[in-house]
Coordinates of C-alpha atoms in Angstrom, one line a residue:
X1111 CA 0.0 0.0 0.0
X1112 CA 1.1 3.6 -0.7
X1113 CA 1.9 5.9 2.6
X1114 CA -0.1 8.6 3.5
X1115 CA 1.7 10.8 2.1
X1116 CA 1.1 9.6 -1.2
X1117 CA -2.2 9.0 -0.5
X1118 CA -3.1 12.3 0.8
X1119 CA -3.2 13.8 -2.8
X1120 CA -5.7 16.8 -2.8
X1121 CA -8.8 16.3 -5.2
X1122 CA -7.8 18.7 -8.1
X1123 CA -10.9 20.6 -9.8
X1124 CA -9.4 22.7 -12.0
X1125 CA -12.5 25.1 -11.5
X1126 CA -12.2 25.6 -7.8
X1127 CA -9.2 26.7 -6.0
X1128 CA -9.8 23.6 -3.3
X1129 CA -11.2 20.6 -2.9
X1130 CA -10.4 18.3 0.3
X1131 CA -9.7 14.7 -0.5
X1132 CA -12.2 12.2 0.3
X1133 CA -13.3 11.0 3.4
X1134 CA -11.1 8.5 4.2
X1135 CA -8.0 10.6 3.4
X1136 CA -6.2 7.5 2.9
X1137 CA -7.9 6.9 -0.3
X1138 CA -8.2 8.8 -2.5
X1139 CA -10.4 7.9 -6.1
X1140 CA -8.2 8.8 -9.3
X1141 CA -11.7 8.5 -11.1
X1142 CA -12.0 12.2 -9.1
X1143 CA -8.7 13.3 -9.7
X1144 CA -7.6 16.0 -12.6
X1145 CA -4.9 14.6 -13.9
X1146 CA -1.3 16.2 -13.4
X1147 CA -1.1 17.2 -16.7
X1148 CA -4.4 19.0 -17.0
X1149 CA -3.4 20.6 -13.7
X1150 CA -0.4 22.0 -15.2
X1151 CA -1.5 22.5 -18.7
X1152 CA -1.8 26.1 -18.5
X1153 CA 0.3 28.8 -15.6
X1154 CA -4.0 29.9 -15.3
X1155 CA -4.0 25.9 -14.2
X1156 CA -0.7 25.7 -12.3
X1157 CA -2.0 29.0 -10.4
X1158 CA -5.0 27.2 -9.5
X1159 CA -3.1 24.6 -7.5
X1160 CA -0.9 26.9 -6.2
X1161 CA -4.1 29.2 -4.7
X1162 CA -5.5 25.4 -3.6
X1163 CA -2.3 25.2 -1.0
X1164 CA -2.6 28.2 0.5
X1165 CA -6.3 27.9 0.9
X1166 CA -5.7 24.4 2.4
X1167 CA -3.4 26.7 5.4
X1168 CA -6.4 28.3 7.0
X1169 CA -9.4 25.8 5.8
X1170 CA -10.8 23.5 8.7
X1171 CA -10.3 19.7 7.7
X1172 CA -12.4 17.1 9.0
X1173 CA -11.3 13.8 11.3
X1174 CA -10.5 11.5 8.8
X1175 CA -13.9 9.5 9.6
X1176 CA -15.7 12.7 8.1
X1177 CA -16.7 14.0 11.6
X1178 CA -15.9 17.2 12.0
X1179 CA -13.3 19.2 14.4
X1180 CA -13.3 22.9 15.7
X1181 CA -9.4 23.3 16.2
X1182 CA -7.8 21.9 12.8
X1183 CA -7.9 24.7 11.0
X1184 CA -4.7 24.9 8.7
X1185 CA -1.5 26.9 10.4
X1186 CA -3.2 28.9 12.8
X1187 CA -4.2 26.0 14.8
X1188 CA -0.4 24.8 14.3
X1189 CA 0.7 28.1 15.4
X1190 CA -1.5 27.9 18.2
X1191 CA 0.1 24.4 19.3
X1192 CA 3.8 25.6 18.9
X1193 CA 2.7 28.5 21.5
X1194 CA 0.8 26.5 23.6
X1195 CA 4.1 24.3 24.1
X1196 CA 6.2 27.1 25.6
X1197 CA 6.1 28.5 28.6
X1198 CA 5.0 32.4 27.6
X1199 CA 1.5 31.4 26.5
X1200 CA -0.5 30.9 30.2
X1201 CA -3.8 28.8 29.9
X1202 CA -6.3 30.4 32.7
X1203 CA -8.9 27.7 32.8
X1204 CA -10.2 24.0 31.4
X1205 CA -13.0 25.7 29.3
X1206 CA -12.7 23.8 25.9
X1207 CA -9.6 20.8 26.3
X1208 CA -8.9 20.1 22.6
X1209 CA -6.0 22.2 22.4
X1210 CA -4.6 22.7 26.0
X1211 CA -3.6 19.0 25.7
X1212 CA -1.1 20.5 24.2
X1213 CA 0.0 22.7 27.1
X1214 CA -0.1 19.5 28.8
X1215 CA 2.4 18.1 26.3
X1216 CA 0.3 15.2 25.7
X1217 CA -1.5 15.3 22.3
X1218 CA 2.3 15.0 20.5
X1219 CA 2.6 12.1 22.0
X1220 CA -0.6 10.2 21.1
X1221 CA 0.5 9.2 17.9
X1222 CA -3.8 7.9 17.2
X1223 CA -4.8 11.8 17.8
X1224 CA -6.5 13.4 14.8
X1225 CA -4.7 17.1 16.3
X1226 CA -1.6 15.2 16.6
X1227 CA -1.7 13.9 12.3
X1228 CA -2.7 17.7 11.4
X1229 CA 0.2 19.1 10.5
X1230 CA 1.2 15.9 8.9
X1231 CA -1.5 15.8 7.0
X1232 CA -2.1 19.3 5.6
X1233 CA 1.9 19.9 5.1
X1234 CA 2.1 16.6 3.2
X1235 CA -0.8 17.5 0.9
X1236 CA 0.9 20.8 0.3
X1237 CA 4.1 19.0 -0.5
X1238 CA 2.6 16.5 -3.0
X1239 CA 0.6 19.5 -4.9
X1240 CA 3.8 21.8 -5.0
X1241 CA 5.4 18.5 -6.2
X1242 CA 2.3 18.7 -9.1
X1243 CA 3.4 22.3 -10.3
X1244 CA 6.9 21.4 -10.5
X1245 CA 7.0 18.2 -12.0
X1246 CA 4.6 19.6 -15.0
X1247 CA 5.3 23.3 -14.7
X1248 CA 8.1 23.4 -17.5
X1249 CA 5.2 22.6 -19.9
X1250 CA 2.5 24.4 -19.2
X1251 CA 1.3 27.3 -21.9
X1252 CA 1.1 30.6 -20.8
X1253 CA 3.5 33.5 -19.9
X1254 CA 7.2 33.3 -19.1
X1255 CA 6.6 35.3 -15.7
X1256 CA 3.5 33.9 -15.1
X1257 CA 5.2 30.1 -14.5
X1258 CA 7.9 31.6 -12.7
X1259 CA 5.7 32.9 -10.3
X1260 CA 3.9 29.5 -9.9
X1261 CA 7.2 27.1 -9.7
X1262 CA 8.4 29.9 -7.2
X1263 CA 5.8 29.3 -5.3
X1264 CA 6.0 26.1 -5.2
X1265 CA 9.3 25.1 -4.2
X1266 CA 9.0 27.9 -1.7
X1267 CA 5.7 25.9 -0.1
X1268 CA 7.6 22.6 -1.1
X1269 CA 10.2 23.9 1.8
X1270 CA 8.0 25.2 4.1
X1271 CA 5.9 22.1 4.3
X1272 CA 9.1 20.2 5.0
X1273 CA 10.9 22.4 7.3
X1274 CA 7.1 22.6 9.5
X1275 CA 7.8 19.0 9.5
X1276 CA 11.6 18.2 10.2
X1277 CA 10.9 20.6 13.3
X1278 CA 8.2 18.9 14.7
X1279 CA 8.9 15.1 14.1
X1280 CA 12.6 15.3 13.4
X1281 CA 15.4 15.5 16.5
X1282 CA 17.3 19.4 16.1
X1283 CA 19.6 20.1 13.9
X1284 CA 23.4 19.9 15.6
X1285 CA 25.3 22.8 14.0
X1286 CA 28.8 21.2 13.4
X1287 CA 27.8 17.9 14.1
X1288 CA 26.6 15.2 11.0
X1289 CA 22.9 15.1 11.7
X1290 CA 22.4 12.1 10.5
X1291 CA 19.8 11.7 13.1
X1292 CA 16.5 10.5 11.9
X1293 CA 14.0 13.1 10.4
X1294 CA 11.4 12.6 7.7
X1295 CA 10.7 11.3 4.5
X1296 CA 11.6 14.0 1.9
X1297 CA 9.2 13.6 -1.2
X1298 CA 9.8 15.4 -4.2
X1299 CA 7.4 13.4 -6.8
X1300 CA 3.4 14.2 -7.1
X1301 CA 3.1 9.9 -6.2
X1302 CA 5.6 8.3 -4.7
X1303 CA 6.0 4.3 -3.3
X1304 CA 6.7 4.3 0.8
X1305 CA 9.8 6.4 1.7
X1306 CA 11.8 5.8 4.8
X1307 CA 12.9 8.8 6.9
X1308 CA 15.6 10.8 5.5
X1309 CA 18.8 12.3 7.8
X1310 CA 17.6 15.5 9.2
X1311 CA 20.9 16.6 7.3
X1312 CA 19.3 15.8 4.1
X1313 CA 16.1 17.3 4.9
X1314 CA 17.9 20.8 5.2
X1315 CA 19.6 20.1 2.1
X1316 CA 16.1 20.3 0.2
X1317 CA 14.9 23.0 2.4
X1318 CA 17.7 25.1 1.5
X1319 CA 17.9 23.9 -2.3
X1320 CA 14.4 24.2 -3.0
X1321 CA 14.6 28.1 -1.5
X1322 CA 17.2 29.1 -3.5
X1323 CA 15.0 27.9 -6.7
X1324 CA 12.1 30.1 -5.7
X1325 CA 14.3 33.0 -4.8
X1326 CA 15.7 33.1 -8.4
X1327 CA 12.0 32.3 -9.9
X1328 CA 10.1 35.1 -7.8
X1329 CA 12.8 37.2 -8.6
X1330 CA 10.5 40.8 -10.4
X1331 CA 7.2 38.6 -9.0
X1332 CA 4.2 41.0 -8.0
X1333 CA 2.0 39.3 -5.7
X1334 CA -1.4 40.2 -5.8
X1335 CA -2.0 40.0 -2.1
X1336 CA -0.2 39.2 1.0
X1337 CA -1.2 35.4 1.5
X1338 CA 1.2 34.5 -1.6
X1339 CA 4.9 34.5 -1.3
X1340 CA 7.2 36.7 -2.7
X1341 CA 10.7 36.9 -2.8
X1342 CA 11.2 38.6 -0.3
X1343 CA 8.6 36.1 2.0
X1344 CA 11.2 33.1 0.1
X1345 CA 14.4 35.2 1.7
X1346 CA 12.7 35.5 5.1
X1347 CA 12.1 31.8 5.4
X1348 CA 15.8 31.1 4.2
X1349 CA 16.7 33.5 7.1
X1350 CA 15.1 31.0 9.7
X1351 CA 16.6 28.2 8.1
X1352 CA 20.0 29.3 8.0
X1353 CA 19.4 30.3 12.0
X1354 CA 18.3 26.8 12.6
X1355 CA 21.4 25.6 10.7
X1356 CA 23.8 28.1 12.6
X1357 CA 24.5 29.4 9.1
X1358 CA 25.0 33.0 10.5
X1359 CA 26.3 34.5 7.9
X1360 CA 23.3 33.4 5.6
X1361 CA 21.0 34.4 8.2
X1362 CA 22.2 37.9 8.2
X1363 CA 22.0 38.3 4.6
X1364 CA 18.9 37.0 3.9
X1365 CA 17.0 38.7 6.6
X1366 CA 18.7 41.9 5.7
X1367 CA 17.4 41.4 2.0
X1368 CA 13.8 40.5 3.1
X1369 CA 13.3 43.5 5.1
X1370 CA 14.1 45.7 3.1
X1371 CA 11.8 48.5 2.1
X1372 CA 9.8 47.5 4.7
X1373 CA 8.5 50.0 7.6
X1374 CA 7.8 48.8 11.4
X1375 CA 4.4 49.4 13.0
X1376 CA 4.2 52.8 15.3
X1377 CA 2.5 52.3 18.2
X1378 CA -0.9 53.1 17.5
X1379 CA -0.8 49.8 14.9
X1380 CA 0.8 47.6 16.9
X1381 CA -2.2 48.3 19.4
X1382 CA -5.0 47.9 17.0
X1383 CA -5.7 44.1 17.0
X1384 CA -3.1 42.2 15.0
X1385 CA -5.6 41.2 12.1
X1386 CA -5.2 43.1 8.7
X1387 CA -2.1 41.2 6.7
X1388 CA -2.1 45.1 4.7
X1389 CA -0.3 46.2 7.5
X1390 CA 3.4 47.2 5.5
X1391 CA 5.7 45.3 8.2
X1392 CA 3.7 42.2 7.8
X1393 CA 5.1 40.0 5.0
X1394 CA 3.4 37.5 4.7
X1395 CA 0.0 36.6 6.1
X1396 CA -3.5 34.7 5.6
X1397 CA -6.6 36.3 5.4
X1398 CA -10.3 35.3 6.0
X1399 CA -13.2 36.3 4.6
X1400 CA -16.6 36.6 4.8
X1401 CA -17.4 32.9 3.1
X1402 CA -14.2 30.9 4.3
X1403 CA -13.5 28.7 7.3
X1404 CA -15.6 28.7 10.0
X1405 CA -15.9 30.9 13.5
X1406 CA -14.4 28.3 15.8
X1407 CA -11.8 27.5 13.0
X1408 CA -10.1 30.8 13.1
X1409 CA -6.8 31.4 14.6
X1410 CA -8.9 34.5 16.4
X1411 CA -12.0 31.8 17.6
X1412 CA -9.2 30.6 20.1
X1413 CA -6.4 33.3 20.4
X1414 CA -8.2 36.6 20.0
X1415 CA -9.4 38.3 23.5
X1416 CA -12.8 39.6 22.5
X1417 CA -14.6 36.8 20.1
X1418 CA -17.4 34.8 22.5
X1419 CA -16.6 31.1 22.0
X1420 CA -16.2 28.9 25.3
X1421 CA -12.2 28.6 24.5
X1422 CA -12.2 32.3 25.0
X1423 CA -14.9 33.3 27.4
X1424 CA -13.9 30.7 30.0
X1425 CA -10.0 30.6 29.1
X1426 CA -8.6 33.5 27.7
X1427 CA -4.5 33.2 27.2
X1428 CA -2.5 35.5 29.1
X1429 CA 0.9 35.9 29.0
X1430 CA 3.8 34.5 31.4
X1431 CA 3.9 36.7 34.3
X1432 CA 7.5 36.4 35.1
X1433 CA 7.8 37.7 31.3
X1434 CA 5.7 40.3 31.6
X1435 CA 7.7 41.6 34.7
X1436 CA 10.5 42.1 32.1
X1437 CA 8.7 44.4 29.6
X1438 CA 9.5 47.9 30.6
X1439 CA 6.3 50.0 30.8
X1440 CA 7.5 52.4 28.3
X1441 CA 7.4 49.4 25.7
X1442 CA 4.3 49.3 23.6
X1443 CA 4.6 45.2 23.8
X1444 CA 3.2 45.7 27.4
X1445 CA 0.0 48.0 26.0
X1446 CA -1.1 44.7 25.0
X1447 CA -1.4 43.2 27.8
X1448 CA -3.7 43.6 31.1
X1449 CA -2.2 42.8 34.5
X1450 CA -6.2 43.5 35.6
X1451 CA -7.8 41.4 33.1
X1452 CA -10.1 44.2 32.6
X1453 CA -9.1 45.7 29.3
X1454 CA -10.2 49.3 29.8
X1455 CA -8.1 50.3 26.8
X1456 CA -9.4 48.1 23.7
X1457 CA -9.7 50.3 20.8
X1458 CA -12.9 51.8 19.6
X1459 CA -15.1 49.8 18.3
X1460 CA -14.0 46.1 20.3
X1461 CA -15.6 45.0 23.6
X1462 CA -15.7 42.3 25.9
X1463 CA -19.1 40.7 27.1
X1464 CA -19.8 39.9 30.7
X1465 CA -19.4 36.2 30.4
X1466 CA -15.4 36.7 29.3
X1467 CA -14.0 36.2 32.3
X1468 CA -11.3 38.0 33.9
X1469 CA -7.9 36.9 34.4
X1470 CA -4.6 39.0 35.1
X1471 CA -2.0 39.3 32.4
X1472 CA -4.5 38.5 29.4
X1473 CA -3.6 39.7 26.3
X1474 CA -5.0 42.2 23.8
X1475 CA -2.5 41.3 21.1
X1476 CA -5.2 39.5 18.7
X1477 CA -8.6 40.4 18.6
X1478 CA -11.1 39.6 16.0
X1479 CA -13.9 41.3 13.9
X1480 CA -16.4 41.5 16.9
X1481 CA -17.5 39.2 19.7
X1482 CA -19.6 37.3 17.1
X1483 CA -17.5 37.4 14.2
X1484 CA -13.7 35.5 15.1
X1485 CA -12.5 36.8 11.4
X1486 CA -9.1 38.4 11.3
X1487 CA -5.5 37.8 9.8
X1488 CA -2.8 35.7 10.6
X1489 CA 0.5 36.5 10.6
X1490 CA 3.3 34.8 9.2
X1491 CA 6.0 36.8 8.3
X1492 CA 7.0 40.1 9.9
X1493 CA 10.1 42.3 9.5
X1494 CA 10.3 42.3 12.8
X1495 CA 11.5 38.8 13.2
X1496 CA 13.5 39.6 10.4
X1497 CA 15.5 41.7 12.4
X1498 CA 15.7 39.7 15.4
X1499 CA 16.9 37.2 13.2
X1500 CA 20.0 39.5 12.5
X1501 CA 20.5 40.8 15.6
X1502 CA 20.9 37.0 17.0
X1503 CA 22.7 35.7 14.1
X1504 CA 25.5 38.4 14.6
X1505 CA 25.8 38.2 17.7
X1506 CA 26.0 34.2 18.2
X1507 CA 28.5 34.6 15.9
X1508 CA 30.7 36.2 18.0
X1509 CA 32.4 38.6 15.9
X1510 CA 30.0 41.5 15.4
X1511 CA 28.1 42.5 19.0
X1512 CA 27.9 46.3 17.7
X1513 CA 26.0 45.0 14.8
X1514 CA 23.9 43.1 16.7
X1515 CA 23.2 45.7 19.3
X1516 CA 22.1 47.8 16.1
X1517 CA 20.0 45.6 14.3
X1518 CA 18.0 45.3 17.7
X1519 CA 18.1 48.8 18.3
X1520 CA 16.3 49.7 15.2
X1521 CA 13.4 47.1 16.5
X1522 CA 13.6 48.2 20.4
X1523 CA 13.4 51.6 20.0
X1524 CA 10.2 51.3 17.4
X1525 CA 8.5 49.7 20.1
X1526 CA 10.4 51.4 23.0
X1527 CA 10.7 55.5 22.7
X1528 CA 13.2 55.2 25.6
X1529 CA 14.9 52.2 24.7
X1530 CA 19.0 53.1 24.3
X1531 CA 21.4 51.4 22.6
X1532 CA 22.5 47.8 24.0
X1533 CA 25.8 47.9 25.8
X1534 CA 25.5 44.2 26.2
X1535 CA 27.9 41.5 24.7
X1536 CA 28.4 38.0 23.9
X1537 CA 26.3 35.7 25.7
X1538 CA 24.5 38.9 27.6
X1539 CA 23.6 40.6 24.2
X1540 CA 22.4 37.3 23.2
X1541 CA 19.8 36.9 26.0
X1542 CA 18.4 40.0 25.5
X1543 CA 17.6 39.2 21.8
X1544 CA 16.1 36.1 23.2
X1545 CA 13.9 38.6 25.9
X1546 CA 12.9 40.8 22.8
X1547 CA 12.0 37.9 20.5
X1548 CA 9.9 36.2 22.9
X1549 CA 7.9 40.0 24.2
X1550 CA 7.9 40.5 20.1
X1551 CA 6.5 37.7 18.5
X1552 CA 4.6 36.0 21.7
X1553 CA 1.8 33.9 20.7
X1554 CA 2.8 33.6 17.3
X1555 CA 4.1 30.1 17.1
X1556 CA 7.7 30.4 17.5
X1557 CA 8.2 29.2 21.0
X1558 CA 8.3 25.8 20.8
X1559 CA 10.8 26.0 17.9
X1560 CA 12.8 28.3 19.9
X1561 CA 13.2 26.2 22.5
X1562 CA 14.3 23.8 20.6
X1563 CA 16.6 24.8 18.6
X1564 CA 18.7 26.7 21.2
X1565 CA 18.5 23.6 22.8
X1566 CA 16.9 25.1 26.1
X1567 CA 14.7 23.5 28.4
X1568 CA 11.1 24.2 29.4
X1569 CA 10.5 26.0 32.7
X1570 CA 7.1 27.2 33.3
X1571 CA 8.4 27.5 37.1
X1572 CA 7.7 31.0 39.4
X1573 CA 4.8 32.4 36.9
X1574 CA 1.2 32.0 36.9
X1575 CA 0.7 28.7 35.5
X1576 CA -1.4 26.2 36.8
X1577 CA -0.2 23.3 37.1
X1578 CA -3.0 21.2 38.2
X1579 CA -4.3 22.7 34.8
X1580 CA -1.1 22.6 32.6
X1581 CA 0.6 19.6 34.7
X1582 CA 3.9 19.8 33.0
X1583 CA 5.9 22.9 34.7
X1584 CA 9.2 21.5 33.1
X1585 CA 10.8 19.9 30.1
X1586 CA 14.5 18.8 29.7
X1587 CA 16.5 19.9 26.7
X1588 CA 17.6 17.3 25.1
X1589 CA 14.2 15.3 26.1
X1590 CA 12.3 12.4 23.5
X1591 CA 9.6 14.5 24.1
X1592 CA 11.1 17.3 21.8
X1593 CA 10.3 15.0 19.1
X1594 CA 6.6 14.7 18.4
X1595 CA 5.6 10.6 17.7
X1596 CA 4.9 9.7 13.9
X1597 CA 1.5 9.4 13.1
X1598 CA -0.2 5.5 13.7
X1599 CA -1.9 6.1 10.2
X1600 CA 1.8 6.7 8.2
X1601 CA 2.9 4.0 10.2
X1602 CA 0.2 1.5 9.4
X1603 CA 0.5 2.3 5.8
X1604 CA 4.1 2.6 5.5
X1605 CA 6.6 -0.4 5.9
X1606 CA 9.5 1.8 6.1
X1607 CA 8.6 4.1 8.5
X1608 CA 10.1 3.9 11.8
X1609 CA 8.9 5.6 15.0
X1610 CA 10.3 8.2 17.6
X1611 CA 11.1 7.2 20.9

């Protein structure tokens, strides 16, 4: 039998940007499929797929029996895992369970768990329709740039997909050392007999080969809004690669060439809700509209402060309260949060109802369209992190703190009026990167990364968790459990899989 990740093949209509597979997403009917070379035919056809993955990153899929599931909904809810992991995100109450089993570091490691095969599932089926475009794009009939901006795309989603994956399922990547550690199957054909996991090594090989193909391809390419990549978007992931890697050098350069052109929020932006991916320092981000996913879908029907679902009325997130202690109150980062829980300054227009309970430290960061309406835009891709990726990069390097001090300074003192230069060097310099990155881009899916690829452990001690809530306060690095467990279903289906610890 093929693996899943064959298996998981999207249904093509070539008149409908998406189409989810069939119920058991197992099988899959080639009676329903467009065929690979009607789906790449035309660049009109090729674009078509290409609009069909990113759809398929905010759509809600169904259990794979058909029944359906409020907290799969493409990477928001996979952002929401990663943040749920760490120890900056603070869940207040029980309310709705399905994702603080994550918290509890649990749902990882149930390998049968339908939350658990998400990102397995929707990053393969981005992979094996990327692997559509490129296979058949040479072909297709249509205009010069309008194919480049198609096989861009997809060997930049080709690489996301896997590098989502080798983070998750993979052990970390050992700068200097042969990573030959187990990671996952890299697949590079549209259908494909079982693979066996490749080196984590290798994996980064094809993340970073497949990046510098759409790099050169989106080179001049004009996206029409912000939920496609760009060059630019392709740079900025390379940047996190090469940080991953250690590459430091790379990292530098490609954040630096990512950013550029590109103006930080002022305060009164950074204030207004996180949810509109027009915003000119967010590079990359998904949208949702009126017609598309669902309420209780949305990254905002669990993360935002003001929409009325149980998840948020009974548990709204707050933020760490050691971490908070370390925001200085001129920083706009801590505008964004309430040590009341009251949230007396939303902006105009946003409210809370009485039943939204009140916790201290809960944020204001995200909030959606209204208390009935959990609509509003997730972001991907910021300058910001761009350069916090330079300002780390430079200074773990060891040979250019001033550098590093700058690149942060142009971030700090956009959020921070009275923010001064950094004085700070080597391994000092380099925790307060770690201190901005984590008040910066809290609750947007990087801490569980982080984590692990600095090789830190968790330590959710002397805050305001609750442990009889959360019951993991701690987390070894170096730990199995930094490696989530393959899916049962790839394993059932594939003889050459082999399982995590």
């Amino acid at each position: 039998m093929k693996n899943t990740i064959t298996k998981c093949l999207l249904i093509l209509v070539v008149m409908m940007p998406f189409a989810s597979c069939t119920d058991d997403f197992l099988e899959t009917s080639s009676t329903e499929d467009v065929s690979a070379t009607n789906a790449t035919a035309t660049t009109e056809n090729m674009n078509l797929v290409i609009n069909g993955i990113y759809r398929l990153f905010y759509t809600r899929l169904d259990n794979k029996n058909g029944s359906g599931n409020n907290r799969k909904g493409g990477i928001g809810s996979m952002m929401i895992q990663n943040s749920f992991m760490g120890e900056d995100v603070v869940q207040n109450a029980q309310a709705n369970s399905s994702m603080i089993d994550f918290a509890r570091w649990i749902k990882p490691f149930d390998a049968d768990d339908d939350r658990q095969l998400h990102n397995w599932r929707v990053m393969y089926r981005a992979i094996v329709n990327a692997n559509i475009v490129i296979a058949g794009g040479d072909e297709a009939v249509g205009p010069e740039e309008d194919k480049n901006a198609a096989l861009g795309q997809a060997y930049f989603l080709r690489a996301f997909a896997h590098f989502h994956l080798v983070q998750l399922y993979g052990k970390r990547y050992v700068a200097g050392g042969g990573n030959d550690q187990l990671g996952i199957p890299i697949v590079l054909e549209p259908i494909i007999e079982p693979q066996a996991r490749a080196t984590v090594e290798a994996v980064y090989t094809q993340i970073n080969e497949d990046l510098t193909q759409a790099i050169t391809l989106l080179d001049g390419y004009s996206r029409f809004n912000p939920s496609h990549a760009n060059q630019a978007v392709a740079q900025g992931l390379k940047a996190r690669v090469a940080l991953v890697q250690s590459n430091f050098t790379e990292a530098v350069n490609m954040a630096r060439l990512a950013r550029a052109g590109l103006t930080l929020m002022d305060s009164s932006t950074y204030t207004s809700g996180f949810n509109d991916y027009n915003i000119d320092e967010w590079m990359w981000g998904l949208h949702y509209n009126e017609e598309q996913g669902s309420n209780f879908t949305n990254f905002g029907g669990i993360m935002s402060r003001n929409f009325s679902s149980n998840q948020i009325r009974g548990n709204p997130k707050s933020i760490s309260q050691a971490l908070y202690a370390t925001i200085p109150g001129t920083d706009v980062r801590s505008a964004i949060f309430d040590p009341t829980g009251d949230h007396d300054n939303l902006p105009e227009g946003i409210s809370l109802i009485s039943r939204h309970k009140r916790f201290p430290y809960t944020h204001q960061k995200f909030l959606a369209v209204s208390t009935g309406d959990s609509r509003g835009d997730i972001p991907l891709m910021r300058a910001s992190e761009m350069y916090l990726i330079e300002a780390e990069a430079l200074a773990r390097s060891g040979t250019d703190d001033a550098g590093a001090a700058a690149a942060l300074f142009t971030l700090a003192s956009a959020r921070d009026a009275s923010y001064t230069l950094s004085t700070n060097t080597g391994q000092a310099l380099i925790d307060e990167i770690d201190l901005q990155r984590r008040w910066e881009l809290w609750g947007e899916g990087f801490r569980f990364y982080d984590l692990k690829r600095q090789n830190k452990a968790l330590n959710r001690n002397g805050s305001n968790h609750d442990f009889n809530l959360v019951l993991v306060s701690d987390v070894p690095a170096g730990d199995n459990r930094w490696q989530w467990m393959i899916p049962t279903d790839e394993l059932n289906a594939n003889p050459l899989m082999v399982q995590n610890p």
